[in-house]
Coordinates of N, CA and C in Angstrom, one line a residue:
M135 N -0.2 7.5 19.2 CA 0.0 7.8 17.8 C -1.1 8.8 17.3
A136 N -1.1 10.0 17.8 CA -2.1 11.0 17.3 C -1.6 11.8 16.2
Q137 N -0.3 11.9 16.0 CA 0.3 12.8 15.0 C 0.1 12.2 13.6
D138 N -0.2 13.1 12.7 CA -0.4 12.6 11.3 C 1.0 12.1 10.8
I139 N 0.9 11.3 9.8 CA 2.1 10.7 9.1 C 2.3 11.4 7.8
S140 N 3.4 12.0 7.5 CA 3.8 12.6 6.3 C 4.5 11.6 5.4
L141 N 4.3 11.7 4.1 CA 5.1 10.9 3.2 C 5.3 11.6 1.9
H142 N 6.3 11.2 1.2 CA 6.6 11.8 -0.1 C 7.4 10.9 -1.0
C143 N 7.4 11.2 -2.3 CA 8.1 10.3 -3.2 C 9.6 10.7 -3.2
N144 N 10.4 10.0 -3.9 CA 11.9 10.2 -3.9 C 12.2 11.7 -4.3
C145 N 11.6 12.2 -5.3 CA 12.0 13.5 -5.8 C 11.3 14.6 -5.1
G146 N 10.2 14.3 -4.3 CA 9.5 15.3 -3.5 C 8.3 16.0 -4.2
A147 N 8.1 15.6 -5.5 CA 7.0 16.2 -6.3 C 5.6 15.7 -5.7
F148 N 5.6 14.5 -5.2 CA 4.3 14.0 -4.7 C 4.5 14.0 -3.1
Q149 N 3.5 14.6 -2.5 CA 3.5 14.7 -1.0 C 2.1 14.4 -0.5
A150 N 2.0 13.7 0.7 CA 0.7 13.3 1.2 C 0.8 13.2 2.7
V151 N -0.4 13.0 3.3 CA -0.5 12.9 4.8 C -1.5 11.8 5.1
I152 N -1.2 11.0 6.1 CA -2.2 10.0 6.6 C -2.7 10.6 7.9
H153 N -4.0 10.9 8.0 CA -4.5 11.6 9.2 C -5.0 10.6 10.2
A154 N -4.9 10.9 11.5 CA -5.4 10.2 12.6 C -4.9 8.7 12.6
P155 N -3.6 8.4 12.4 CA -3.2 7.0 12.5 C -3.3 6.5 13.9
G156 N -3.5 5.2 14.0 CA -3.6 4.6 15.3 C -3.7 3.1 15.3
P157 N -3.2 2.4 16.3 CA -3.2 1.0 16.3 C -4.6 0.3 16.5
S158 N -5.6 1.1 16.9 CA -6.9 0.5 17.1 C -7.6 0.4 15.7
T159 N -7.2 1.1 14.7 CA -7.8 1.1 13.4 C -6.9 0.6 12.3
D160 N -5.6 0.7 12.5 CA -4.6 0.5 11.5 C -3.7 -0.7 11.8
N161 N -3.1 -1.3 10.8 CA -2.2 -2.4 11.0 C -0.8 -2.0 10.5
H162 N 0.2 -2.6 11.2 CA 1.6 -2.4 10.9 C 2.3 -3.7 10.8
G163 N 2.8 -4.1 9.6 CA 3.5 -5.4 9.5 C 4.4 -5.4 8.3
I164 N 5.0 -6.6 8.1 CA 6.0 -6.8 7.1 C 5.5 -8.0 6.2
C165 N 5.4 -7.8 4.9 CA 5.0 -8.8 3.9 C 6.2 -9.3 3.1
Y166 N 6.4 -10.6 3.1 CA 7.5 -11.2 2.4 C 7.1 -11.8 1.1
C167 N 5.8 -11.7 0.7 CA 5.4 -12.4 -0.5 C 6.1 -11.9 -1.8
V168 N 6.2 -12.8 -2.7 CA 6.9 -12.5 -4.0 C 6.3 -11.3 -4.7
D169 N 5.0 -11.1 -4.6 CA 4.4 -9.9 -5.3 C 4.9 -8.6 -4.7
C170 N 4.9 -8.6 -3.3 CA 5.4 -7.3 -2.7 C 6.9 -7.1 -2.9
Q171 N 7.6 -8.2 -3.2 CA 9.1 -8.0 -3.6 C 9.2 -7.5 -5.0
A172 N 8.3 -8.0 -5.9 CA 8.4 -7.7 -7.3 C 8.0 -6.2 -7.6
F173 N 7.1 -5.7 -6.8 CA 6.6 -4.3 -7.0 C 7.7 -3.3 -7.0
P174 N 8.4 -3.1 -5.9 CA 9.5 -2.1 -5.9 C 10.7 -2.6 -6.8
R175 N 10.9 -3.9 -7.0 CA 12.0 -4.3 -7.9 C 11.7 -3.8 -9.3
H176 N 10.4 -3.9 -9.7 CA 10.1 -3.5 -11.1 C 10.3 -2.0 -11.2
L177 N 10.1 -1.2 -10.2 CA 10.3 0.2 -10.2 C 11.7 0.7 -10.0
G178 N 12.6 -0.3 -9.7 CA 14.0 0.1 -9.4 C 14.2 0.6 -8.0
Q179 N 13.3 0.2 -7.1 CA 13.4 0.7 -5.7 C 13.6 -0.4 -4.7
A180 N 14.0 -1.6 -5.1 CA 14.1 -2.7 -4.2 C 15.1 -2.4 -3.0
E181 N 16.2 -1.8 -3.4 CA 17.2 -1.6 -2.4 C 16.7 -0.6 -1.3
R182 N 15.9 0.4 -1.7 CA 15.4 1.4 -0.8 C 14.2 0.9 0.0
C183 N 13.4 0.0 -0.6 CA 12.1 -0.4 0.1 C 12.0 -1.8 0.6
L184 N 12.9 -2.7 0.3 CA 12.9 -4.0 0.8 C 14.0 -4.2 1.8
D185 N 13.7 -5.0 2.9 CA 14.7 -5.3 3.9 C 15.6 -6.5 3.3
A186 N 16.6 -6.9 4.1 CA 17.5 -7.9 3.7 C 16.9 -9.2 3.3
A187 N 15.7 -9.5 3.9 CA 15.0 -10.8 3.6 C 13.9 -10.6 2.5
G188 N 13.9 -9.4 1.9 CA 12.9 -9.1 0.9 C 11.6 -8.7 1.4
G189 N 11.5 -8.3 2.7 CA 10.3 -7.8 3.3 C 9.9 -6.4 3.0
T190 N 8.6 -6.1 2.8 CA 8.1 -4.8 2.6 C 7.4 -4.4 3.9
D191 N 7.9 -3.3 4.5 CA 7.3 -2.8 5.8 C 6.1 -2.0 5.3
L192 N 4.9 -2.4 5.8 CA 3.6 -1.8 5.4 C 2.8 -1.2 6.5
Y193 N 2.2 -0.1 6.3 CA 1.2 0.5 7.2 C -0.1 0.5 6.5
Q194 N -1.1 -0.3 7.1 CA -2.4 -0.4 6.5 C -3.5 0.4 7.2
T195 N -4.2 1.1 6.4 CA -5.3 2.0 6.9 C -6.4 2.2 5.9
Q196 N -7.2 3.1 6.1 CA -8.3 3.5 5.3 C -8.0 4.6 4.3
P197 N -8.4 4.5 3.0 CA -8.1 5.5 2.0 C -8.7 6.9 2.5
S198 N -9.8 6.9 3.2 CA -10.4 8.1 3.7 C -9.5 8.9 4.6
K199 N -8.5 8.3 5.2 CA -7.5 9.0 6.0 C -6.4 9.6 5.3
F200 N -6.3 9.3 4.0 CA -5.2 9.7 3.1 C -5.5 11.0 2.3
E201 N -4.6 12.0 2.4 CA -4.8 13.2 1.7 C -3.5 13.5 0.9
I202 N -3.7 13.7 -0.4 CA -2.5 14.1 -1.2 C -2.5 15.6 -1.2
T203 N -1.3 16.2 -0.7 CA -1.2 17.6 -0.6 C -0.4 18.3 -1.7
A204 N 0.3 17.5 -2.5 CA 1.0 18.0 -3.7 C 1.3 16.9 -4.7
G205 N 1.2 17.2 -6.0 CA 1.6 16.2 -7.0 C 0.7 15.1 -7.3
A206 N -0.6 15.3 -7.1 CA -1.6 14.3 -7.4 C -1.5 13.8 -8.9
E207 N -1.1 14.7 -9.7 CA -1.0 14.3 -11.2 C 0.1 13.2 -11.4
H208 N 1.0 13.0 -10.5 CA 2.0 12.0 -10.6 C 1.6 10.6 -10.2
L209 N 0.4 10.5 -9.6 CA 0.0 9.2 -9.1 C -0.4 8.3 -10.2
A210 N 0.1 7.1 -10.3 CA -0.1 6.1 -11.3 C -0.3 4.7 -10.6
V211 N -0.9 3.8 -11.4 CA -1.1 2.5 -10.9 C -0.8 1.4 -11.8
L212 N -0.3 0.3 -11.3 CA 0.0 -0.9 -12.1 C -0.5 -2.1 -11.4
T213 N -0.6 -3.2 -12.2 CA -0.9 -4.5 -11.6 C 0.2 -5.4 -12.1
L214 N 0.5 -6.4 -11.3 CA 1.6 -7.3 -11.6 C 1.0 -8.4 -12.5
A215 N -0.3 -8.6 -12.5 CA -1.0 -9.6 -13.3 C -2.4 -9.0 -13.6
P216 N -3.1 -9.6 -14.6 CA -4.4 -9.0 -14.9 C -5.4 -8.8 -13.8
K217 N -5.4 -9.7 -12.8 CA -6.4 -9.6 -11.7 C -5.7 -9.3 -10.4
G218 N -4.5 -8.7 -10.4 CA -3.8 -8.4 -9.2 C -4.2 -7.2 -8.5
L219 N -3.6 -7.0 -7.3 CA -3.8 -5.8 -6.5 C -3.5 -4.6 -7.3
Y220 N -4.1 -3.4 -7.0 CA -3.6 -2.2 -7.6 C -2.4 -1.7 -6.8
R221 N -1.3 -1.5 -7.5 CA -0.1 -1.1 -6.8 C 0.2 0.4 -7.3
W222 N 0.1 1.3 -6.4 CA 0.2 2.7 -6.7 C 1.6 3.2 -6.6
Y223 N 2.0 4.1 -7.5 CA 3.4 4.6 -7.5 C 3.3 6.0 -8.1
T224 N 4.5 6.7 -8.1 CA 4.5 8.0 -8.7 C 5.3 7.9 -10.0
R225 N 4.7 8.4 -11.1 CA 5.4 8.3 -12.4 C 6.6 9.3 -12.5
C226 N 6.6 10.3 -11.6 CA 7.7 11.3 -11.7 C 9.1 10.7 -11.4
C227 N 9.1 9.7 -10.4 CA 10.4 9.1 -10.0 C 10.3 7.6 -9.6
N228 N 9.2 7.0 -10.0 CA 9.0 5.5 -9.8 C 9.0 5.2 -8.3
T229 N 8.4 6.0 -7.5 CA 8.4 5.6 -6.0 C 7.1 4.8 -5.8
P230 N 7.3 3.6 -5.2 CA 6.1 2.8 -4.8 C 5.4 3.4 -3.6
I231 N 4.1 3.6 -3.7 CA 3.4 4.3 -2.7 C 2.6 3.3 -1.8
G232 N 1.8 2.5 -2.4 CA 0.9 1.6 -1.6 C 0.1 0.7 -2.5
N233 N -0.7 -0.2 -1.9 CA -1.5 -1.2 -2.5 C -3.0 -1.0 -2.1
T234 N -3.9 -1.2 -3.1 CA -5.3 -1.2 -2.8 C -5.9 -2.4 -3.5
M235 N -7.2 -2.7 -3.2 CA -7.9 -3.6 -4.0 C -8.3 -2.8 -5.3
G236 N -8.9 -3.5 -6.3 CA -9.2 -2.9 -7.6 C -10.5 -2.2 -7.6
S237 N -11.1 -2.0 -6.4 CA -12.4 -1.3 -6.3 C -12.4 -0.4 -5.0
A238 N -13.0 0.8 -5.2 CA -13.1 1.7 -4.0 C -14.0 1.1 -2.9
K239 N -14.9 0.2 -3.3 CA -15.8 -0.4 -2.4 C -15.1 -1.3 -1.3
L240 N -14.0 -1.8 -1.7 CA -13.1 -2.5 -0.8 C -12.1 -1.6 -0.2
S241 N -12.5 -0.8 0.8 CA -11.8 0.3 1.3 C -10.6 -0.1 2.2
F242 N -9.4 -0.1 1.6 CA -8.2 -0.6 2.2 C -7.0 -0.1 1.5
V243 N -6.0 0.3 2.2 CA -4.7 0.7 1.5 C -3.5 0.3 2.4
G244 N -2.5 -0.3 1.8 CA -1.3 -0.6 2.6 C -0.2 0.2 2.0
F245 N 0.4 1.1 2.8 CA 1.4 2.1 2.4 C 2.8 1.5 2.7
L246 N 3.8 1.6 1.8 CA 5.1 1.3 2.0 C 5.7 2.3 2.9
T247 N 6.2 1.9 4.1 CA 6.7 2.9 5.0 C 8.1 3.5 4.6
C248 N 8.7 3.0 3.6 CA 10.0 3.6 3.2 C 9.9 5.0 2.7
N249 N 8.6 5.5 2.5 CA 8.4 6.8 2.1 C 7.9 7.8 3.2
F250 N 7.8 7.2 4.4 CA 7.3 8.0 5.6 C 8.4 8.9 6.1
V251 N 8.0 10.1 6.6 CA 8.9 11.1 7.1 C 8.9 11.0 8.6
E252 N 9.9 10.4 9.2 CA 10.0 10.4 10.7 C 8.7 10.0 11.4
A253 N 8.1 8.9 11.0 CA 6.8 8.4 11.6 C 7.0 7.6 12.8
E254 N 6.2 7.8 13.8 CA 6.2 7.0 15.0 C 5.1 5.9 14.8
L255 N 5.5 4.7 14.5 CA 4.6 3.6 14.2 C 4.4 2.6 15.3
P256 N 3.3 2.0 15.4 CA 3.1 1.0 16.5 C 4.0 -0.2 16.1
P257 N 4.2 -1.1 17.1 CA 5.1 -2.3 16.8 C 4.5 -3.2 15.7
I258 N 5.4 -3.9 15.1 CA 5.0 -4.9 14.0 C 4.0 -5.9 14.6
A259 N 2.9 -6.0 13.9 CA 1.8 -6.9 14.4 C 1.8 -8.2 13.6
F260 N 2.3 -8.2 12.4 CA 2.3 -9.4 11.6 C 3.5 -9.5 10.7
R261 N 3.9 -10.7 10.4 CA 4.9 -11.0 9.4 C 4.3 -12.0 8.4
Y262 N 4.0 -11.6 7.2 CA 3.2 -12.4 6.3 C 4.1 -13.1 5.3
K263 N 3.8 -14.3 5.0 CA 4.5 -15.1 3.9 C 6.0 -15.2 4.2
K264 N 6.4 -15.5 5.5 CA 7.8 -15.7 5.8 C 8.5 -16.8 5.0
E265 N 7.7 -17.7 4.5 CA 8.2 -18.8 3.7 C 8.7 -18.4 2.4
Q266 N 8.3 -17.2 1.9 CA 8.8 -16.6 0.6 C 9.9 -15.6 0.8
A267 N 10.4 -15.4 2.0 CA 11.5 -14.5 2.3 C 12.7 -15.0 1.6
L268 N 13.6 -14.0 1.3 CA 14.9 -14.3 0.7 C 15.9 -14.8 1.7
A269 N 15.7 -14.7 3.0 CA 16.6 -15.2 4.0 C 15.7 -15.5 5.2
P270 N 16.2 -16.3 6.2 CA 15.5 -16.6 7.4 C 15.0 -15.3 8.1
V271 N 13.8 -15.3 8.6 CA 13.2 -14.2 9.3 C 13.0 -14.4 10.8
D272 N 13.5 -13.5 11.6 CA 13.4 -13.6 13.0 C 12.0 -13.0 13.4
G273 N 11.6 -13.3 14.6 CA 10.3 -12.7 15.1 C 9.1 -13.5 14.8
P274 N 8.1 -13.4 15.6 CA 6.9 -14.1 15.4 C 6.1 -13.6 14.2
S275 N 5.3 -14.5 13.7 CA 4.4 -14.2 12.5 C 3.3 -13.2 12.9
G276 N 2.9 -13.3 14.2 CA 1.8 -12.5 14.6 C 0.5 -13.2 14.3
S277 N -0.6 -12.5 14.6 CA -1.9 -13.1 14.4 C -2.5 -12.6 13.1
L278 N -2.5 -13.5 12.1 CA -3.1 -13.1 10.8 C -4.6 -13.0 11.0
A279 N -5.2 -13.8 11.9 CA -6.6 -13.7 12.1 C -7.0 -12.3 12.7
A280 N -6.2 -11.8 13.6 CA -6.5 -10.5 14.2 C -6.3 -9.4 13.1
F281 N -5.3 -9.6 12.3 CA -5.1 -8.6 11.2 C -6.3 -8.6 10.2
A282 N -6.7 -9.8 9.8 CA -7.8 -9.9 8.9 C -9.1 -9.4 9.5
F283 N -9.3 -9.7 10.8 CA -10.5 -9.2 11.4 C -10.6 -7.7 11.5
K284 N -9.5 -7.1 11.9 CA -9.4 -5.6 11.9 C -9.6 -5.0 10.5
T285 N -9.0 -5.6 9.5 CA -9.1 -5.1 8.1 C -10.6 -5.2 7.7
M286 N -11.2 -6.4 7.9 CA -12.6 -6.6 7.5 C -13.6 -5.6 8.2
K287 N -13.3 -5.5 9.5 CA -14.2 -4.6 10.3 C -14.1 -3.2 9.8
N288 N -12.9 -2.7 9.5 CA -12.7 -1.3 9.0 C -13.3 -1.2 7.6
M289 N -13.2 -2.2 6.8 CA -13.8 -2.1 5.4 C -15.4 -2.1 5.6
L290 N -15.9 -2.9 6.5 CA -17.4 -2.9 6.7 C -17.9 -1.5 7.2
R291 N -17.1 -0.9 8.2 CA -17.5 0.4 8.7 C -17.5 1.4 7.6
A292 N -16.4 1.4 6.8 CA -16.3 2.4 5.7 C -17.5 2.2 4.7
R293 N -17.8 1.0 4.4 CA -18.9 0.7 3.5 C -20.3 1.2 4.0
L294 N -20.5 0.9 5.3 CA -21.8 1.3 5.9 C -21.9 2.8 6.1
S295 N -20.8 3.5 6.4 CA -20.8 4.9 6.7 C -20.7 5.7 5.4
G296 N -20.3 5.1 4.3 CA -20.1 5.8 3.0 C -18.7 6.4 2.9
R297 N -17.8 6.2 3.9 CA -16.5 6.7 3.8 C -15.7 6.0 2.7
W298 N -16.1 4.9 2.2 CA -15.4 4.2 1.1 C -15.3 5.1 -0.1
K299 N -16.2 6.1 -0.3 CA -16.2 7.0 -1.4 C -15.1 8.1 -1.3
Q300 N -14.6 8.3 0.0 CA -13.6 9.3 0.2 C -12.2 8.7 0.0
T301 N -11.8 8.7 -1.2 CA -10.5 8.1 -1.6 C -9.8 8.9 -2.7
P302 N -8.6 9.1 -2.6 CA -7.9 9.8 -3.8 C -7.5 8.8 -4.9
F303 N -7.7 7.6 -4.7 CA -7.3 6.5 -5.6 C -8.4 6.2 -6.7
F304 N -9.7 6.5 -6.4 CA -10.8 6.2 -7.3 C -11.7 7.4 -7.4
D305 N -12.3 7.6 -8.6 CA -13.2 8.6 -8.8 C -14.6 8.3 -8.1
A306 N -15.1 9.2 -7.3 CA -16.3 9.0 -6.5 C -17.5 8.7 -7.4
E307 N -17.6 9.3 -8.6 CA -18.7 9.2 -9.4 C -18.7 7.9 -10.2
T308 N -17.6 7.6 -10.8 CA -17.5 6.4 -11.7 C -17.0 5.1 -11.0
G309 N -16.3 5.3 -9.9 CA -15.7 4.2 -9.2 C -14.4 3.7 -9.9
R310 N -14.0 4.3 -11.0 CA -12.8 3.9 -11.7 C -11.5 4.5 -11.0
A311 N -10.4 3.9 -11.2 CA -9.1 4.4 -10.7 C -8.8 5.7 -11.4
V312 N -8.2 6.6 -10.6 CA -7.9 8.0 -11.1 C -6.8 7.9 -12.2
S313 N -6.1 6.8 -12.3 CA -5.1 6.6 -13.4 C -5.4 5.3 -14.0
K314 N -5.2 5.2 -15.3 CA -5.5 3.9 -16.0 C -4.5 2.9 -15.5
P315 N -5.0 1.7 -15.0 CA -4.0 0.7 -14.6 C -3.2 0.1 -15.7
Y316 N -1.9 -0.1 -15.5 CA -1.0 -0.7 -16.4 C -0.7 -2.1 -15.9
T317 N -0.8 -3.1 -16.7 CA -0.5 -4.5 -16.3 C 0.9 -4.8 -16.9
L318 N 1.8 -5.3 -16.1 CA 3.1 -5.7 -16.5 C 3.0 -6.8 -17.6
S319 N 3.9 -6.7 -18.6 CA 4.1 -7.7 -19.6 C 4.8 -8.9 -19.1
E320 N 4.7 -10.0 -19.8 CA 5.4 -11.2 -19.4 C 6.9 -10.9 -19.2
A321 N 7.5 -10.2 -20.1 CA 9.0 -9.9 -20.0 C 9.2 -9.0 -18.7
E322 N 8.4 -8.1 -18.4 CA 8.5 -7.3 -17.2 C 8.4 -8.1 -15.9
R323 N 7.4 -9.0 -16.0 CA 7.2 -9.9 -14.9 C 8.4 -10.8 -14.6
A324 N 9.0 -11.3 -15.7 CA 10.2 -12.2 -15.6 C 11.3 -11.4 -14.9
T325 N 11.4 -10.2 -15.2 CA 12.5 -9.4 -14.6 C 12.2 -9.0 -13.1
A326 N 10.9 -8.7 -12.8 CA 10.5 -8.3 -11.5 C 10.6 -9.5 -10.5
Y327 N 10.3 -10.7 -11.0 CA 10.3 -11.9 -10.1 C 11.6 -12.6 -10.3
V328 N 12.5 -12.5 -9.3 CA 13.8 -13.2 -9.4 C 13.8 -14.4 -8.5

């Protein structure tokens, strides 16, 4: 997996690249949690981004590997609840892009692969929260311990090297998100969580 991964929003106004993808540093899996189901559902993208069991195919990597090549002004962020993950999308066409923690210091991003352009991804390494799936899920859960260890190791490396500051999601000087986070209202949450 040496080739960069290209991705874009539905309308094409937002375009980006993930540089140097690889199974030694990145994770590929499917999350069935109700939050990952609610995110594309809120944006009207459930049919395009969720599988038949409500799973979100995710590719997890470091923000320092992510470069926005067009349409950075369309990047926006929401949270499903006041202290939830930052869920990034494009305001031009409501395309869900990925998830980060609420701080650049916790260097991690999980991209929805429904936006990837002909990417060659490693095999699925984990299936998370299968008990919250909308239908029975085949395939092993994978090792969540291995996934967590790889994620923590990469976050620590980014922290020690200073690469955590290299992110298009947060301002390097202030540490604030590049777009003001919007938190869903109770009514919006009720619609997103079915």
